[in-house]
PDB file of C-alpha atoms in Angstrom:
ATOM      1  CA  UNK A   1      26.192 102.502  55.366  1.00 70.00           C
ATOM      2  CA  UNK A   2      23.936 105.439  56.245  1.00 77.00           C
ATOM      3  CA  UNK A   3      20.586 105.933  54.817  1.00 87.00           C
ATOM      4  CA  UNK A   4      17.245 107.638  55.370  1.00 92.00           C
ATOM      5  CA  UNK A   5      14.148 106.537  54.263  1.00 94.00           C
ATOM      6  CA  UNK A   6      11.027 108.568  53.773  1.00 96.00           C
ATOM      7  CA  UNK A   7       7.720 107.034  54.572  1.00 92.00           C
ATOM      8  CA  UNK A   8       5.260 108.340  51.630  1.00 91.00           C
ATOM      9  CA  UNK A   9       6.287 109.556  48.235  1.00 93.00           C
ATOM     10  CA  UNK A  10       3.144 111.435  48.194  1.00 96.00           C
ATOM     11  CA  UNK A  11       1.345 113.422  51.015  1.00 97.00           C
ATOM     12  CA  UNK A  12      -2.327 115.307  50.275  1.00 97.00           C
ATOM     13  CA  UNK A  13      -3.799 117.203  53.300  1.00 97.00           C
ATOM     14  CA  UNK A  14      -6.746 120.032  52.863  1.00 97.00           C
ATOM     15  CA  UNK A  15      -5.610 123.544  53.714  1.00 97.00           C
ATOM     16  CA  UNK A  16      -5.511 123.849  57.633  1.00 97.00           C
ATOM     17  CA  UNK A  17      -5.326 120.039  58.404  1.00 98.00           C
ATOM     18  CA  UNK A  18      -1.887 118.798  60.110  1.00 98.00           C
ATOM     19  CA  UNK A  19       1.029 118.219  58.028  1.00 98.00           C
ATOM     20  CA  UNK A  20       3.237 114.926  58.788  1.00 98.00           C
ATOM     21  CA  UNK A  21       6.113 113.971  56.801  1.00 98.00           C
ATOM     22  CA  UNK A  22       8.327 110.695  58.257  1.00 97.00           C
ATOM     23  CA  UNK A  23      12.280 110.173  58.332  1.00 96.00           C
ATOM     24  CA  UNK A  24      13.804 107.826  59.320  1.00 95.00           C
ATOM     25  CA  UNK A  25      17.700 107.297  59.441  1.00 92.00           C
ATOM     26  CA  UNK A  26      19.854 104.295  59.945  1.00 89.00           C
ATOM     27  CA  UNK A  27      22.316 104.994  62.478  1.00 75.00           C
ATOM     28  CA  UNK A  28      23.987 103.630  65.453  1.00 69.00           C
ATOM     29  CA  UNK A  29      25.220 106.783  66.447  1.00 72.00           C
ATOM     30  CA  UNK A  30      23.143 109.876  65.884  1.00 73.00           C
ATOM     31  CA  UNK A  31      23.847 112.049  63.029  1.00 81.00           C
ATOM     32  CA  UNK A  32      22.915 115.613  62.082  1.00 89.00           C
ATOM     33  CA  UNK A  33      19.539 115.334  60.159  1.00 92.00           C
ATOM     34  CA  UNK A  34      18.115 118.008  57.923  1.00 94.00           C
ATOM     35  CA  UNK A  35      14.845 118.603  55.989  1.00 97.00           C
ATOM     36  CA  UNK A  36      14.965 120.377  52.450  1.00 97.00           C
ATOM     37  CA  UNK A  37      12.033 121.945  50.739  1.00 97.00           C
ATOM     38  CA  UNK A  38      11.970 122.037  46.788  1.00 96.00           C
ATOM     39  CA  UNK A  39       9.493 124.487  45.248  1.00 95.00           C
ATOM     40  CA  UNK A  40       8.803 123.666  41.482  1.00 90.00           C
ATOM     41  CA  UNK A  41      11.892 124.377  38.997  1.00 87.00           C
ATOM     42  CA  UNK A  42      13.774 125.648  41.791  1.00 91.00           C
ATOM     43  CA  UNK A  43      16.946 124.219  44.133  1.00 92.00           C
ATOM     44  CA  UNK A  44      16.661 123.019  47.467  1.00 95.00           C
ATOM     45  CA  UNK A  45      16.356 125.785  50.804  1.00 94.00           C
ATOM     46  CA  UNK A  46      16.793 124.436  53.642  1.00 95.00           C
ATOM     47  CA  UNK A  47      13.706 124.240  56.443  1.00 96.00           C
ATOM     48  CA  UNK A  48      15.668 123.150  59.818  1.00 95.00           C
ATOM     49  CA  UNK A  49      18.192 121.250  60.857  1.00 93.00           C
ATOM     50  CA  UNK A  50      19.083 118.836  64.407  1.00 91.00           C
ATOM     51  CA  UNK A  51      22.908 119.213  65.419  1.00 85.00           C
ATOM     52  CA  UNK A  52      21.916 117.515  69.126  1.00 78.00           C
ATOM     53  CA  UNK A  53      20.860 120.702  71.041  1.00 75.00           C
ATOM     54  CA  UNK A  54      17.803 120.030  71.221  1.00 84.00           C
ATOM     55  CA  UNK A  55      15.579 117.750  70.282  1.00 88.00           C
ATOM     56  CA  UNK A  56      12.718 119.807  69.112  1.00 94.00           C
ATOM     57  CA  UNK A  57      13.785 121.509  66.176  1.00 95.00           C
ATOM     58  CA  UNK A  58      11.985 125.137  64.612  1.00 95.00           C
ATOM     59  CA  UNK A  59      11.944 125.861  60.794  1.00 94.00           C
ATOM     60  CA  UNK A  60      11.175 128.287  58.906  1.00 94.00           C
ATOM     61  CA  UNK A  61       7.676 128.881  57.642  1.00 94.00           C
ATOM     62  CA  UNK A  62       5.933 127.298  60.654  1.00 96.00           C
ATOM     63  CA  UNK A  63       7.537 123.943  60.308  1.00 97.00           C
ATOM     64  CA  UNK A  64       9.379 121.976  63.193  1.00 97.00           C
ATOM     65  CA  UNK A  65      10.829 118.055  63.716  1.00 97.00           C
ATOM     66  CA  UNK A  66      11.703 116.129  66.879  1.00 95.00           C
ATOM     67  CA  UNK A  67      14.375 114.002  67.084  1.00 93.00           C
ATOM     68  CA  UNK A  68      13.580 110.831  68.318  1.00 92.00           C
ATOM     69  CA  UNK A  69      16.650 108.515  68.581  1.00 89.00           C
ATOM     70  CA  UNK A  70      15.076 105.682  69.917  1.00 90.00           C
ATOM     71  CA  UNK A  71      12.786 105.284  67.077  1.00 92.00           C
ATOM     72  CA  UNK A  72      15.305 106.683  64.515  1.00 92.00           C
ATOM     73  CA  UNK A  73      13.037 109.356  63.399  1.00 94.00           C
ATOM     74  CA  UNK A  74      13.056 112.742  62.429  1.00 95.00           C
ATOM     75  CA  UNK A  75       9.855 113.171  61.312  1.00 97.00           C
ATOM     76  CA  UNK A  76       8.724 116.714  59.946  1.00 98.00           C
ATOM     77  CA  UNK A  77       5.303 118.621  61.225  1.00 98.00           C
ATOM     78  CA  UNK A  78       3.161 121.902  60.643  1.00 98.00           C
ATOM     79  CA  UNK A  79      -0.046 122.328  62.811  1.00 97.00           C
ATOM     80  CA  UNK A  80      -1.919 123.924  59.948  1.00 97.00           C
ATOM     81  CA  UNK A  81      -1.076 123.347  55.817  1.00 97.00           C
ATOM     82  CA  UNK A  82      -1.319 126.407  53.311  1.00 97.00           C
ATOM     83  CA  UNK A  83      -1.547 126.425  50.050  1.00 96.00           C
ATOM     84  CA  UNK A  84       1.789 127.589  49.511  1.00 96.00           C
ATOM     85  CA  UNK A  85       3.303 124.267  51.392  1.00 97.00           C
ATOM     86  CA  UNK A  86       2.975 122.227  48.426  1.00 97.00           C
ATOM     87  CA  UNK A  87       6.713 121.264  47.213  1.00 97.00           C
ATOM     88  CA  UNK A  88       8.613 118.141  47.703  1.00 97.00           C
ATOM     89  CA  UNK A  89      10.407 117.696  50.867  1.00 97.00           C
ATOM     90  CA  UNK A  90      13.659 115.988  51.407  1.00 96.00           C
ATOM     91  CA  UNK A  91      15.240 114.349  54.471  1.00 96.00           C
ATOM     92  CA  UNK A  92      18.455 114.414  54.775  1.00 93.00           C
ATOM     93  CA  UNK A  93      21.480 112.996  57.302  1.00 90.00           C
ATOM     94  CA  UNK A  94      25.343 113.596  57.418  1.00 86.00           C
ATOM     95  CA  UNK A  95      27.422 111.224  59.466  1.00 72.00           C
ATOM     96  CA  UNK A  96      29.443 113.357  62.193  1.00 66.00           C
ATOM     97  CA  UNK A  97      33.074 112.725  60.950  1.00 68.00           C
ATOM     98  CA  UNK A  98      31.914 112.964  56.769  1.00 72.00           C
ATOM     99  CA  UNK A  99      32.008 115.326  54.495  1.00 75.00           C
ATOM    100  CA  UNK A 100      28.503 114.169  52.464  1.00 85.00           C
ATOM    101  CA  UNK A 101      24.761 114.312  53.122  1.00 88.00           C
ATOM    102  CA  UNK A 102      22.598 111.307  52.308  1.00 90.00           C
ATOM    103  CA  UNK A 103      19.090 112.516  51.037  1.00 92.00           C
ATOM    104  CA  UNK A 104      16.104 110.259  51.130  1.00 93.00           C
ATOM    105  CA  UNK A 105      13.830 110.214  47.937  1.00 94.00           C
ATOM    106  CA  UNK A 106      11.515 112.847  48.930  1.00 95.00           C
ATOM    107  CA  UNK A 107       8.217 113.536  49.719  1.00 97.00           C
ATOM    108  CA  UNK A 108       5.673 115.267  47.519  1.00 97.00           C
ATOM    109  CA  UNK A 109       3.136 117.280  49.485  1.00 97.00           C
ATOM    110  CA  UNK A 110      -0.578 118.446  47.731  1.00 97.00           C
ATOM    111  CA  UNK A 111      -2.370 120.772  49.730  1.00 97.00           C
ATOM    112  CA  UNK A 112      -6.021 120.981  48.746  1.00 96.00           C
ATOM    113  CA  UNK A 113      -8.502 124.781  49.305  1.00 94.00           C
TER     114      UNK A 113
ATOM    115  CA  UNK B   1      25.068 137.728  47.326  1.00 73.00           C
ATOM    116  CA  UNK B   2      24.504 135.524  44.362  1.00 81.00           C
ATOM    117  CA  UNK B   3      24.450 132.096  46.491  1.00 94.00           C
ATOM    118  CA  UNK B   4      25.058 129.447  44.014  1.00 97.00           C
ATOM    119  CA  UNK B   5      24.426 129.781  40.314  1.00 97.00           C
ATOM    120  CA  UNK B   6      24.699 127.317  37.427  1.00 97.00           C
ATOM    121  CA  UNK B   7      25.062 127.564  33.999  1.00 97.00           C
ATOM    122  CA  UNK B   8      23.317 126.715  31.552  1.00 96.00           C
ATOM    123  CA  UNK B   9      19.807 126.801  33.122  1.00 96.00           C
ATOM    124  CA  UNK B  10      18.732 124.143  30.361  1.00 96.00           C
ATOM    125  CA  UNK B  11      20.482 122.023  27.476  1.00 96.00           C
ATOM    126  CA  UNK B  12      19.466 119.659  25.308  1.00 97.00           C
ATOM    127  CA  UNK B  13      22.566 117.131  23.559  1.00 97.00           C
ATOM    128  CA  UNK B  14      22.509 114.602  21.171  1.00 97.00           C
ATOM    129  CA  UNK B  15      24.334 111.008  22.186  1.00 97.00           C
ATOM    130  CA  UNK B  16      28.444 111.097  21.731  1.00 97.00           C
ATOM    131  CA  UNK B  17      28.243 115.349  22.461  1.00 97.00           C
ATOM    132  CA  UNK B  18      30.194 116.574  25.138  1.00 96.00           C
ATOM    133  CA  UNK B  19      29.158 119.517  27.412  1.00 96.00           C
ATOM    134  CA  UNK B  20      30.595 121.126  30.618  1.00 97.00           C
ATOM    135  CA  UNK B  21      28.175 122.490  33.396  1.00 98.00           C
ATOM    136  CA  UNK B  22      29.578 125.591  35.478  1.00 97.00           C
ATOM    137  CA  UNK B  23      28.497 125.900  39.132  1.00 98.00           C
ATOM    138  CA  UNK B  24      29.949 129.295  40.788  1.00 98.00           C
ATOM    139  CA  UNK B  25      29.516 130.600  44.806  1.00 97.00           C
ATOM    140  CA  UNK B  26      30.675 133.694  46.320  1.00 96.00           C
ATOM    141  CA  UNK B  27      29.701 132.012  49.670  1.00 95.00           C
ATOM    142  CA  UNK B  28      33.842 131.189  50.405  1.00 94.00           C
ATOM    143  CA  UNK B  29      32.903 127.919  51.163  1.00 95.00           C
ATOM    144  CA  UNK B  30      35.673 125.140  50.520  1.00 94.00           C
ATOM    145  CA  UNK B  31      33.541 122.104  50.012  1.00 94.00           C
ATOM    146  CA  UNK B  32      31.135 122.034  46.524  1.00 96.00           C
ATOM    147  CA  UNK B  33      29.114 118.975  45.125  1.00 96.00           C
ATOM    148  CA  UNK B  34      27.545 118.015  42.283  1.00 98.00           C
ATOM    149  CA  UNK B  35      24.092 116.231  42.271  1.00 97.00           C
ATOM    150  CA  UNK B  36      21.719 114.576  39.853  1.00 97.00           C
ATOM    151  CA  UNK B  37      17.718 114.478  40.576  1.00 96.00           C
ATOM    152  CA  UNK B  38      15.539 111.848  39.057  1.00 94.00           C
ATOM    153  CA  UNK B  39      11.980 110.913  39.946  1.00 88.00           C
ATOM    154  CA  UNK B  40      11.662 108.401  42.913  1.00 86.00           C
ATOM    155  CA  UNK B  41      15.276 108.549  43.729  1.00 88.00           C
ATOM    156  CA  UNK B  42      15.802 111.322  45.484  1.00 89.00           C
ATOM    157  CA  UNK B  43      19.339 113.474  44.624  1.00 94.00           C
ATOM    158  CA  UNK B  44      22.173 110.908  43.931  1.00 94.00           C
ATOM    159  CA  UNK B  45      25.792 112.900  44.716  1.00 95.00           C
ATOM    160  CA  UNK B  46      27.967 112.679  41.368  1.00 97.00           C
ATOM    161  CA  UNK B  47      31.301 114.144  42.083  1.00 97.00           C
ATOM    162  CA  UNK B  48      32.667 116.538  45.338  1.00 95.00           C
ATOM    163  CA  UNK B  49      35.482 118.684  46.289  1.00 95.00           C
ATOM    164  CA  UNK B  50      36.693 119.666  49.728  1.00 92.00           C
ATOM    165  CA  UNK B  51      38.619 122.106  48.336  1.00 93.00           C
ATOM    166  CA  UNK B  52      40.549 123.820  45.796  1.00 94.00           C
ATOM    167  CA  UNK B  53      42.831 121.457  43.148  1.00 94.00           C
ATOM    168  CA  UNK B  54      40.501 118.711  44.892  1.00 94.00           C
ATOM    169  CA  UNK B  55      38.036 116.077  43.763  1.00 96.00           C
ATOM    170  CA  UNK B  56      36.449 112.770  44.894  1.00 94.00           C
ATOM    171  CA  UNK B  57      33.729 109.723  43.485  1.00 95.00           C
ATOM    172  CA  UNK B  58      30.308 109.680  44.611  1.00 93.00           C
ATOM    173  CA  UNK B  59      27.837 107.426  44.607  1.00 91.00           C
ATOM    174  CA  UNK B  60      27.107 107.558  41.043  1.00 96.00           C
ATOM    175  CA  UNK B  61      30.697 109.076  39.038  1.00 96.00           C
ATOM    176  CA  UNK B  62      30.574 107.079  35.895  1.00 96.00           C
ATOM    177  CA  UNK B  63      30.227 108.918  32.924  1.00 96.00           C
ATOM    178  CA  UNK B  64      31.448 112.433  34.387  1.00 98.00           C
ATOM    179  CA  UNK B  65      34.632 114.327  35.348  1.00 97.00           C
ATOM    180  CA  UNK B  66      35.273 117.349  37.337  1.00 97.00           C
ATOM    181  CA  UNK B  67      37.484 120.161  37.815  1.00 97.00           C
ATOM    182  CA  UNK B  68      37.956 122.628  41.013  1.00 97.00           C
ATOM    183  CA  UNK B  69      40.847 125.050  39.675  1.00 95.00           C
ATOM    184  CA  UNK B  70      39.385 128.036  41.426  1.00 96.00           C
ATOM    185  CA  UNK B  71      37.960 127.712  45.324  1.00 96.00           C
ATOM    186  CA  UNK B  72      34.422 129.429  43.359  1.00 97.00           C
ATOM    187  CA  UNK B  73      33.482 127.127  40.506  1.00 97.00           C
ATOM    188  CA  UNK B  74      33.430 123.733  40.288  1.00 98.00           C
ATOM    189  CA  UNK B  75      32.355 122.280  36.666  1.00 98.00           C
ATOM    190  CA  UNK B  76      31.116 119.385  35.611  1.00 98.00           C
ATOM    191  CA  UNK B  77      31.902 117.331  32.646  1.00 97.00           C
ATOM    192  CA  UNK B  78      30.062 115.105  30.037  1.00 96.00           C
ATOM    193  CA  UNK B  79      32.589 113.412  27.798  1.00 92.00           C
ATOM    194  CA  UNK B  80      30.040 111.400  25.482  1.00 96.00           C
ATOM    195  CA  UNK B  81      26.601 112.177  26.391  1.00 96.00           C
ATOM    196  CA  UNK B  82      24.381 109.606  26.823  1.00 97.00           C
ATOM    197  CA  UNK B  83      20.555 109.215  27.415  1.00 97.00           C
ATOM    198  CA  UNK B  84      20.884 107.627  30.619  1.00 97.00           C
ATOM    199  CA  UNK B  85      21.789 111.305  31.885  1.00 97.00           C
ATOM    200  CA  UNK B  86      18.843 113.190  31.346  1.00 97.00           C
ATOM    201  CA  UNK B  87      18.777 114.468  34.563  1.00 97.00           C
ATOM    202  CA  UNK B  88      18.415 117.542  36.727  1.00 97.00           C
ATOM    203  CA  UNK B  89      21.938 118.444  37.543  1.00 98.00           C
ATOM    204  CA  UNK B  90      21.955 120.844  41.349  1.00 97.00           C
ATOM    205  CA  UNK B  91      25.308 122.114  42.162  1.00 97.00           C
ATOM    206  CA  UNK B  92      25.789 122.753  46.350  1.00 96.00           C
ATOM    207  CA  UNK B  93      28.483 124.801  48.520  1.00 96.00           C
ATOM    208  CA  UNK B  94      29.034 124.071  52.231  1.00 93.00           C
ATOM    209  CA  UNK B  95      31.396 125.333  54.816  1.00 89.00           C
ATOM    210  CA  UNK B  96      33.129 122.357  56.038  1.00 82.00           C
ATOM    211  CA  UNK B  97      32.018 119.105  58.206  1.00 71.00           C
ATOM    212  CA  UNK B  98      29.022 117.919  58.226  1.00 74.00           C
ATOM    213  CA  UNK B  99      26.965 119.790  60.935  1.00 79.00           C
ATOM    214  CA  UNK B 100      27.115 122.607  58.458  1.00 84.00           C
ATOM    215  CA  UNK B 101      23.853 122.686  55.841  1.00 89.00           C
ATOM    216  CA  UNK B 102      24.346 122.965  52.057  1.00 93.00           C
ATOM    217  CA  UNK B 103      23.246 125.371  49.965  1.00 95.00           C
ATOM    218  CA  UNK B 104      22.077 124.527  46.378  1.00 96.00           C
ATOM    219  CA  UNK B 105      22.038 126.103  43.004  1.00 96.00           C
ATOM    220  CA  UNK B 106      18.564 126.599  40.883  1.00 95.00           C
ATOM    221  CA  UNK B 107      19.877 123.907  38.705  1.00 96.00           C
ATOM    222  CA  UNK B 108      20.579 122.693  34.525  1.00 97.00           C
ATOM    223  CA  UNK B 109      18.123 120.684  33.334  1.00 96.00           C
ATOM    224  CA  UNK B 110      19.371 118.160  30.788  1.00 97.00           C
ATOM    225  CA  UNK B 111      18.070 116.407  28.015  1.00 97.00           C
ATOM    226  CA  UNK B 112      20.369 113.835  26.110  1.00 97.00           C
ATOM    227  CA  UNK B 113      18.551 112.699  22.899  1.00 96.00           C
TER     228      UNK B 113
END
C-alpha cells in the first residue's frame, strides 16, 4: 500500500536560515505528491503540487519541492524562513488511478527572530 | 465563494450522545471526504463519497456513518459517542481523480467526555 513518511515531526530554523522539510513516498510507480500547510485552528491550503511536468515544483509563498524519483522524495524548501512560516506541513500522495490522498503525519515548523 | 464550511465549529458530548457534523461546498465538486486529525498521526480519512447517493470505508470507519443526499453536503454521523473520538474532524471537496488537490474545511473540534 502507499504511504509517505515525513522525516522530522519538528523543524526550528532562525528567521532567514533555509527551510527543509523531507517526504518521502513509497511507490513503484510515481504518484502525484502534494504539500499542505496548516496555520493554527485553521484547515489545510494547499502550497504546490507535482503532476509529472516538471520536476521542480513552485508554491506559493516562496516555497518549492523537487521530485526526485530515484530517491522517492519530495522534499519541501524555502531559501529564507519568516516568521509567518511557522505551521505544520503535510505531505501528501494520491495513487494515479485512486480516488484518496495519503497524508504523512506532518511536520511542525518553529521559526525563531 | 464560501469554499468548504463545517458546522459546528466546536462541540463537546458526553459518552452514548449522538451528534451529526455538516460539511457544505459550493465548489461543484463530486468527490467529498471526511477526516480526523490527532497529534502524531497525521489526518486519518473516515468516510468518502464520489458522488451524490454515494459513500465508501476509509481507513478508520468504525464508529461513524455518512450520508451524501445532496451533491453539496456531506454529514457525518456519531451514533454513540465515545472518548476515543475526540478529534479534529476536516471535511474536503475535490474535483475528481487524483491529480486534482483537495480543498479543506476550517474544521469541528470535538470533545467526547
Amino acid at each position: 500500500a502507499q504511504s509517505v513518511t515525513q522525516l522530522g515531526s519538528h523543524v526550528s530554523v532562525s528567521e532567514g536560515a533555509l527551510v527543509l522539510l523531507r517526504c518521502n513516498y513509497s511507490s513503484s510507480v510515481p504518484p502525484y505528491l502534494f504539500w499542505y500547510v496548516q496555520y493554527p485552528n485553521q484547515g489545510l491550503q494547499l502550497l504546490l503540487k507535482y503532476t509529472s511536468a516538471a520536476t521542480l515544483v513552485k508554491g506559493i509563498n516562496g516555497f518549492e519541492a523537487e521530485f526526485k524519483k530515484s530517491e522517492t522524495s519530495f522534499h519541501l524548501t524555502k531559501p529564507s524562513a519568516h516568521m509567518s512560516d511557522a505551521a505544520e506541513y503535510f505531505c501528501a500522495v494520491s495513487e494515479r488511478n485512486t480516488d484518496k490522498l495519503i497524508f504523512g503525519t506532518g511536520t511542525r515548523l518553529q521559526v525563531f527572530p | 465563494n464560501a469554499g468548504v464550511t463545517q458546522t459546528p465549529k466546536f462541540r463537546v458530548l458526553k459518552t452514548g450522545q449522538s451528534m451529526t457534523l455538516l460539511c457544505a461546498q459550493d465548489m461543484n465538486h463530486e468527490y467529498m471526504y471526511w477526516y480526523r486529525q490527532d497529534p502524531g498521526m497525521g489526518l486519518r480519512l473516515i468516510h468518502y463519497s464520489v458522488g451524490e447517493g454515494t459513500t465508501a470505508k476509509g481507513e478508520v470507519p468504525d464508529g461513524y456513518n455518512v450520508s451524501r443526499l445532496k451533491k453539496q453536503n456531506f454529514l457525518l454521523g456519531l451514533e454513540s459517542a465515545a472518548p476515543s473520538q475526540t478529534s479534529v474532524y476536516f471535511c474536503a471537496s475535490s474535483y475528481p481523480a487524483g491529480i486534482y488537490e483537495q480543498y479543506f474545511g476550517p474544521g469541528t473540534r470535538l470533545t467526547v467526555t
